[in-house]
Steps between C-alpha positions, in 0.01 A plus 500: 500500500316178387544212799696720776367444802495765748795582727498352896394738724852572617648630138129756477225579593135736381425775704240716462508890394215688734410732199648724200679728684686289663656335181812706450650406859422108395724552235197480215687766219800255512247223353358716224560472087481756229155351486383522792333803582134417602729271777720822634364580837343874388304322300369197688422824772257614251355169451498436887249775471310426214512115523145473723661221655766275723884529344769284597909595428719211549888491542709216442864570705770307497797580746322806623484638170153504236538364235116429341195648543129445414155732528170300528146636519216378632205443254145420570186586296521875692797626307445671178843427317351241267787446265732375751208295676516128479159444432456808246802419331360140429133582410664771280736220338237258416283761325528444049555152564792542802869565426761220574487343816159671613287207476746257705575771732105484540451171551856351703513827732157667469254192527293644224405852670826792510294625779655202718824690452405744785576627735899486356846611588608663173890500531756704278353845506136534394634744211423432160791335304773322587419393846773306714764443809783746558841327455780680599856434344568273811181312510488135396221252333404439850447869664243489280318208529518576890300836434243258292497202749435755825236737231307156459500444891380821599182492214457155672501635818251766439302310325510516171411281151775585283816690476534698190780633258301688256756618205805312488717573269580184279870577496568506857581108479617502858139593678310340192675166588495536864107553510456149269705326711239638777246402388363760351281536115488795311295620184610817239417835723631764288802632231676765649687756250809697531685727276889546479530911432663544211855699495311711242222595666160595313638503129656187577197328628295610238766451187479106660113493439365388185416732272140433521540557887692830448220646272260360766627705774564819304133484421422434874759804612298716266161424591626582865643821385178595278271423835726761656590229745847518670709246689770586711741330822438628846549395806220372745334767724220482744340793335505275207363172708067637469508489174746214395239299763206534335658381158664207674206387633325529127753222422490305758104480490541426086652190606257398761706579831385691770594882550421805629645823351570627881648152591745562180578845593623446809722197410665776211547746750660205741691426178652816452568573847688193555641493166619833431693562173495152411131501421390691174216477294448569078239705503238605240309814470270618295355904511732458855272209624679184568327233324750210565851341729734299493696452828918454412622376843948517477692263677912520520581150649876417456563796311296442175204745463152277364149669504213295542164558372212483773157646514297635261192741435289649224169752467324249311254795334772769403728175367251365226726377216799697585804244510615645858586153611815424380611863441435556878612117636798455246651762256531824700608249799773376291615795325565651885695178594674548230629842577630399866668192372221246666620128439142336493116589449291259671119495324454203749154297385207478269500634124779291415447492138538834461806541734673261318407691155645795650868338614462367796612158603239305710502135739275265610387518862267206695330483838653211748217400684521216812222410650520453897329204714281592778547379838833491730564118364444616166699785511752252671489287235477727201830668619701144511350431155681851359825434677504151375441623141750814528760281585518229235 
């Protein structure tokens, strides 16, 4: 992708998608990846709903026919997703000292404050983990750097500071290289884990493991089992949605974002009802009172079943020292996949040291941040400095 310019207007063109529902008939499902759930249109319909804010779907077509696609969000200081906000992701980043990138990023595109980011387009989904353009199998280097360049126009147009990839994945060379020839400076954002099932399921998992690990997780099976504390597989219900609410909003508030257990609620029940079979959750119970979630979301893209790992909730109280985490998150999760012949678990972000001490493989993602100019000559300007640069 590095140095294509875009295509003349006669070979393409972007048009816009009115909403969610109307993604199928563009031709969107022909555009996804194995990987690309949180892009497929039921999904971005539940984040249409949940987002608090402005989303854009792009379609780059080429004879008639779509061939790339990209979802942006609109993100000012109102919207509470902070980990896929410019300006959170940043103050986050320089916290400890600031990861790679983060102080630059603060000074070249920031001027010293990550609240100048805002208001900003975030582009790529607003999902957390491996955030990017569709390509389909007929798209070229530049389908996609027409969904960036017209993205970029229409933050500039509505006036925005920034335009924002939050967590690019460091092996998608194509969009990586496109964005620096853009312009555009990232720092570290996050490391985002994965784990190929193994053909032998559980035993197999576990007979990989060290054999400190193994004894580890015995112990933490039988603590479980002495608490009287069972996990099981299920599949999402509104009748479960009250009380998986009120434990995802215990999370959410642990790590300083804002929730409501009736706002949660409602987006499980939205979840389920749009999702149907293909949402589950692990779910822990103790004396028959749930006490923690994890939501399993199953995607079949091009034939290959993955699950990906999504929201989570605990009872906080009931939980004490009980090791529910990772027997509610990971190993019941896995030894399910295992039994339907699932490809991939995705355990997405955060706790990457222990993801990676319990098989999984993991990659480097960064926020590509460009800073806009104000003012119609600006803008003017600014987009003849990018086009210059992209095509060298």
């Amino acid at each position: 992708m590095t140095g294509a310019g875009p295509y003349p207007a006669g070979h393409g063109d972007v048009r816009p998608v009115a909403d969610a529902a109307a993604l199928p008939d563009a031709g969107w499902d022909g555009l996804l990846g194995p990987e690309d759930f949180f892009q497929t249109p039921r999904w971005l319909a539940v984040q249409e709903r949940n987002s608090g804010t402005t989303m854009d779907f792009l379609v780059r077509r080429r004879g008639g026919e779509p061939v790339a696609g990209l979802v942006a969000a609109w993100a000012d200081d109102s919207v509470p997703w902070l980990l896929a906000r410019p300006d959170a992701m940043l103050a986050h980043a320089l916290e400890d000292g600031g990861t790679p990138g983060a102080r630059e990023v603060l000074r070249e595109v920031a001027d010293g404050d990550p609240a100048a980011l805002l208001p900003s387009l975030v582009c790529g989904g607003r999902h957390l983990g491996r955030t990017r353009a569709l390509a389909g199998p007929d798209a070229g280097p530049g389908d996609v750097e027409a969904l960036v360049e017209r993205a970029e126009e229409l933050a500039e147009e509505r006036g925005a500071a920034s335009v924002c990839f939050p967590h690019v994945d460091v092996r998608d060379a194509g969009l990586t290289g496109l964005l620096h020839a853009r312009g555009y400076r990232s720092h570290l954002s996050a490391h985002y884990a994965w784990l190929p099932i193994p053909p032998g399921g559980w035993d197999e998992f576990l007979a990989n493991m060290s054999k400190h690990r193994r004894r580890r997780v015995r112990l933490e099976r039988r603590a479980l089992a002495e608490a009287k504390v069972e996990v099981h597989l299920e599949p999402l219900t509104k009748a479960l949605a009250p009380r998986l609410g009120e434990l995802d909003c215990n999370l959410l508030r642990k790590y300083g974002n804002p929730a409501s257990p009736e706002h949660s609620a409602s987006l499980l029940s939205w979840i389920s009802e749009v999702m149907g079979e293909d949402a589950m959750v692990s779910v822990a119970r103790q004396d028959g009172i749930i006490i923690g979630f994890g939501m399993v979301l199953r995607s079949r893209a091009r034939g290959e079943e993955q699950w990906f790992g999504h929201r989570a909730g605990f009872d906080y109280d009931a939980q004490g020292k009980l090791p529910l985490y990772y027997d509610v998150l990971y190993y019941r999760v896995l030894e399910a996949a295992a039994r339907e012949g699932v490809a991939v678990l995705h355990a997405g972000i955060g706790s990457i040291e222990a993801k990676l001490a319990r098989g999984c493989l993991a990659s480097e993602e960064h926020a590509f941040l460009l800073r806009l100019p104000r003012g119609r000559a600006g803008d003017r300007r600014g987009r003849e400095r990018r086009t210059e640069a992209s095509t060298r």
